[in-house]
Coordinates of C-alpha atoms and ligand atoms in Angstrom, one line a residue:
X9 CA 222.9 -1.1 118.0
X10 CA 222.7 2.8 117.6
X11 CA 225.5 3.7 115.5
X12 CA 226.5 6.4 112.7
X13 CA 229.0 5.3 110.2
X14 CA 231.4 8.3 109.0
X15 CA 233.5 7.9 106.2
X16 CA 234.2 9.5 102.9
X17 CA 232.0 8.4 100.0
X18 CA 233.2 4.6 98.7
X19 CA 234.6 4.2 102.6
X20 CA 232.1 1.3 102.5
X21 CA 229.8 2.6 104.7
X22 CA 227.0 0.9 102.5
X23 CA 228.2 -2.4 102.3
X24 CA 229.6 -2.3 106.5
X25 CA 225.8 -1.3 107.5
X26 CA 224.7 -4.2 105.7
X27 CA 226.8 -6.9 107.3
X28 CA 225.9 -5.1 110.7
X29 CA 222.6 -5.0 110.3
X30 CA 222.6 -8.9 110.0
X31 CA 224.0 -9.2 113.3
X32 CA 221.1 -7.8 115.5
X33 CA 218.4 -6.6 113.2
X34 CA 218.8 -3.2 113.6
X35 CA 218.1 -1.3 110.5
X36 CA 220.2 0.7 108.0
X37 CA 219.2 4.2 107.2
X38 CA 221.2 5.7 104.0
X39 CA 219.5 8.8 103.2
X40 CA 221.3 8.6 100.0
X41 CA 218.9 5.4 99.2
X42 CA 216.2 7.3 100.1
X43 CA 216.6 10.2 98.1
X44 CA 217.4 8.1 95.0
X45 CA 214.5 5.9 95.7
X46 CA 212.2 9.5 95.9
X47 CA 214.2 11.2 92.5
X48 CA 213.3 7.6 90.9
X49 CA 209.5 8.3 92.1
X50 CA 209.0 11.8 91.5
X51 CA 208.1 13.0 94.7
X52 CA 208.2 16.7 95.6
X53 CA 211.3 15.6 97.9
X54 CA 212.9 14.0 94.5
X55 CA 212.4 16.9 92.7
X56 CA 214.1 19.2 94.8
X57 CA 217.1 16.7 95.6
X58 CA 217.7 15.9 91.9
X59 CA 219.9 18.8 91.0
X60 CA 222.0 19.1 94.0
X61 CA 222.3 14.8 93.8
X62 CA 223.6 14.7 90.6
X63 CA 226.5 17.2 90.6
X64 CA 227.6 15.9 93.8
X65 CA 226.5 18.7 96.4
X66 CA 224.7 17.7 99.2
X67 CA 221.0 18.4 100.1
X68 CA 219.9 21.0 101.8
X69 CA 220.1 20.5 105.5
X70 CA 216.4 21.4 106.5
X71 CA 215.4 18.7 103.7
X72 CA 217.2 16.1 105.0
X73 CA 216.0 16.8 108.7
X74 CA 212.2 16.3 107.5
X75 CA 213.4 12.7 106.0
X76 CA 215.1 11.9 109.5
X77 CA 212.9 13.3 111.6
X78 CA 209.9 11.0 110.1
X79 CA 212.3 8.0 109.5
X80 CA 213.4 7.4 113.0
X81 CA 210.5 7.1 114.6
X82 CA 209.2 4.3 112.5
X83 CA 208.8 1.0 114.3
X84 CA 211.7 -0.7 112.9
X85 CA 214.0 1.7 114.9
X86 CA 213.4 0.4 117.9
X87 CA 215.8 -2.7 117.0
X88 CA 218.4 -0.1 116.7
X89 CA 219.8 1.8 113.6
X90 CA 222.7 2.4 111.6
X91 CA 223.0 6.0 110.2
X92 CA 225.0 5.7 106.5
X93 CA 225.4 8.6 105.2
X94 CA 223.5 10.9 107.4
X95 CA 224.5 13.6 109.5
X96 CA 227.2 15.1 106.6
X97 CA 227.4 18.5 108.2
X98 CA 227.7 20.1 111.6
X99 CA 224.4 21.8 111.3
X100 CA 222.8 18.2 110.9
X101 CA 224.7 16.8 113.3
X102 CA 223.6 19.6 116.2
X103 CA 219.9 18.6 114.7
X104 CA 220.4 15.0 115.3
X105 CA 221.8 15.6 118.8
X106 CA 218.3 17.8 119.2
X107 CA 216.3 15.5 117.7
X108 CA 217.7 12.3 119.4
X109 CA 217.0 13.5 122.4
X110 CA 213.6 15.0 122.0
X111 CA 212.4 11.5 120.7
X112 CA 213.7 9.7 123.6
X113 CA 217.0 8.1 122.5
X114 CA 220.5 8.4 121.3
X115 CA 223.9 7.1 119.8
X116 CA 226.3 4.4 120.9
X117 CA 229.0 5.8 118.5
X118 CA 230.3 7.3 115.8
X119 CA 232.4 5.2 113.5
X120 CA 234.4 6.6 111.4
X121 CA 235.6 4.4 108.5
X122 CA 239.0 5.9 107.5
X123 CA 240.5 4.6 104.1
X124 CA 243.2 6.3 101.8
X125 CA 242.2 8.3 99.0
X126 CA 243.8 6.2 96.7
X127 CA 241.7 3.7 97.6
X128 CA 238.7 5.3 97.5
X129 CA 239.0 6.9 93.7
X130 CA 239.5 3.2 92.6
X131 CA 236.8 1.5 94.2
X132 CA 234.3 4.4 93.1
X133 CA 234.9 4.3 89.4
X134 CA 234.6 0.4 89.8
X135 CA 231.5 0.8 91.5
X136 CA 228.0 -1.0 90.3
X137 CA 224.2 -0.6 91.6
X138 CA 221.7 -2.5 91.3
X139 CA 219.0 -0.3 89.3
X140 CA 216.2 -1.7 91.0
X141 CA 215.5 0.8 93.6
X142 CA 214.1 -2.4 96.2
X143 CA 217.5 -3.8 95.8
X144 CA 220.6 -1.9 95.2
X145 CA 223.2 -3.9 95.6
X146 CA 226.7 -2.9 95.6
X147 CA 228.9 -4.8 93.2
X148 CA 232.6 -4.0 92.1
X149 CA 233.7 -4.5 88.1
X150 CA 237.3 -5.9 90.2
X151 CA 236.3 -7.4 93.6
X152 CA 232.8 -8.3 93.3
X153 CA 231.5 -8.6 89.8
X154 CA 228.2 -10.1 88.9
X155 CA 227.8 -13.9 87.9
X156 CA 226.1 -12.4 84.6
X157 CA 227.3 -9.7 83.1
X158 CA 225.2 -6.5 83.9
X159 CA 222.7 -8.4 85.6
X160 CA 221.8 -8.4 89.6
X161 CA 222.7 -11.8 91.2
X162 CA 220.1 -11.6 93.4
X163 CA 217.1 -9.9 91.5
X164 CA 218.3 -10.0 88.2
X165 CA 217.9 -6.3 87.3
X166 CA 219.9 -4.9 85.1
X167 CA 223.6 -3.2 87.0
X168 CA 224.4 0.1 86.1
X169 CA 226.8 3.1 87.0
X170 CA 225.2 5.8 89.4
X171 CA 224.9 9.3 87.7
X172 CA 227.3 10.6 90.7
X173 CA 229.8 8.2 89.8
X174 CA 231.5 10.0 87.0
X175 CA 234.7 11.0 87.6
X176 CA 233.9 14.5 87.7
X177 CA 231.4 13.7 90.2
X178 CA 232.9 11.9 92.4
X179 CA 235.9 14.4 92.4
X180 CA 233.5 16.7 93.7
X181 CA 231.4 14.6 96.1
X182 CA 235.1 13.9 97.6
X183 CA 235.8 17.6 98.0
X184 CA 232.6 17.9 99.3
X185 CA 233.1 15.2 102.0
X186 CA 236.5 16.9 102.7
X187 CA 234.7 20.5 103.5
X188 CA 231.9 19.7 105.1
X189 CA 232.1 16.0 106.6
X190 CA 235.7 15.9 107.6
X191 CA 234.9 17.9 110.5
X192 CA 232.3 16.0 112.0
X193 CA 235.1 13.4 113.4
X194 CA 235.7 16.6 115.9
X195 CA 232.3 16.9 116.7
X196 CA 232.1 13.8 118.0
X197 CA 235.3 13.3 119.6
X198 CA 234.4 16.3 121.7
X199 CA 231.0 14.1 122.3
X200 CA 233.2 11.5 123.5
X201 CA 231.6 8.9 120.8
X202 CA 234.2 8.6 118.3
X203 CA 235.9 5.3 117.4
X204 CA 238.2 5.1 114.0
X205 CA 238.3 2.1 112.2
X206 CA 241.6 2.1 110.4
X207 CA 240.5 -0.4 108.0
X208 CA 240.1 -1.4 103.8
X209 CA 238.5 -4.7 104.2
X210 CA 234.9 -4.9 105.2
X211 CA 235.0 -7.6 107.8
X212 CA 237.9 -6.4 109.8
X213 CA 236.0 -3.2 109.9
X214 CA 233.0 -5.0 110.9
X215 CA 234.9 -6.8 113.9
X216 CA 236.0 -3.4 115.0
X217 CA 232.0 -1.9 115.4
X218 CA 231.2 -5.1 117.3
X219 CA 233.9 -4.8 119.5
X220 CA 232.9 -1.2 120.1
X221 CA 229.2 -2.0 120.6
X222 CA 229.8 -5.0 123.1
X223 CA 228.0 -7.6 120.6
Ligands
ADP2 P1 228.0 8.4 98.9 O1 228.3 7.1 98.1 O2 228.6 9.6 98.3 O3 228.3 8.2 100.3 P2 225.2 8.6 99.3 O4 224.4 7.5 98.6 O5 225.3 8.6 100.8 O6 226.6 8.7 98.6 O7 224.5 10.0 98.8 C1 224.4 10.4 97.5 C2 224.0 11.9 97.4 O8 222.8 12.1 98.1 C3 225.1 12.8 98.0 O9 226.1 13.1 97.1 C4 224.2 14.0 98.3 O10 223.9 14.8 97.2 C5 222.9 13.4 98.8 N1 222.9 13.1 100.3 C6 222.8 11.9 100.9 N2 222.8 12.0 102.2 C7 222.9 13.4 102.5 C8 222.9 14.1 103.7 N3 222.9 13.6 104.9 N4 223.0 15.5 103.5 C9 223.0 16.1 102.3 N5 223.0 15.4 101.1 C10 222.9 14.1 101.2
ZN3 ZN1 219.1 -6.4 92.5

């Protein structure tokens, strides 16, 4: 499948693209993963993401473009690809619709993942990565803590709290998402490729995409 997954920041975008990309091998692009993984490296991308990453603005637009330009036409795409986290403004998503096309393909739909506020504050501050930048797994202190305490169930790295997780952060990221994400779920209705999941558990929103997608 070719899909984008909208949703606000702790919608469960992550941990949706996951499941999905179990179901027909397409792959999950997070360009939030990759900018960690190139902050955690040092590369010149890292360096300039760093700042904007940890109070919770996004990245400059033309950056991320240069990441999604290169990333989408790697082999693996060719299964199909789930976009997490990427486009977050209107500018990226009129560069998407550009670059799509000049590279020969396009999008089935845009998902957007829509779960209350309330929700979304709770599960954020209750939110656990895995540190190991080959990993990061998503755990939950409440609904899906780790067998050991601090300790990755599947690689055994130690769990920690993003940076961008503090409650100041996240407030922001969440106004953030409200400015300047919000208003993609127009863009894309007027593209005719918006479907809303109405959904807080992961599965049912998972059923819903497949549904959508005809698998
Ligand atoms: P979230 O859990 O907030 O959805 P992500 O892992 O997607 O977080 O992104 C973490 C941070 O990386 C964002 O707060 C932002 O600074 C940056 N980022 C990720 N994707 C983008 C993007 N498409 N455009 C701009 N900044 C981005
Ligand atoms: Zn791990």
């Amino acid at each position: 499948m070719r899909i984008i997954l909208l949703g606000a920041p702790g919608a469960g975008k992550g941990t949706v693209a996951k499941m999905l990309t179990e179901l027909d091998g397409s792959v999950q692009i997070s360009t939030g993963d990759i900018l960690r993984g190139a902050v955690k490296n040092g590369t010149e991308l890292g360096k300039k993401a760093d700042s904007f990453m940890k109070a919770g603005d996004l990245v400059p637009d033309d950056l991320i473009m240069g990441i999604m330009e290169e990333r989408l036409q790697e082999d693996d795409c060719k299964a199909g690809f789930l976009l997490d986290g990427f486009p977050r403004t209107i500018p990226q998503a009129e560069a998407l619709k550009q670059l799509l096309s000049r590279i020969g393909t396009d999008i089935q739909a845009a998902i957007n993942i829509d779960v209350p506020r309330d929700v979304i504050l709770d599960r954020l501050t209750t939110r656990r990565t895995c540190s190991n930048s080959e990993c990061q797994e998503i755990y939950n202190v409440k609904t899906k803590p780790t067998k050991k305490e601090g300790i990755c169930d599947k690689c055994g790295s130690p769990v920690i709290q993003r940076d961008d997780e503090t409650t100041e952060a996240i407030s922001k990221r969440l106004d953030t998402y409200n400015e300047k994400t919000a208003p993609l779920a127009g863009f894309y209705e007027k593209e005719g490729l918006l479907f809303t999941v109405d959904a807080t558990s992961s599965d049912a929103v998972v059923s819903g995409i497949k549904g959508r997608v005809g698998l």
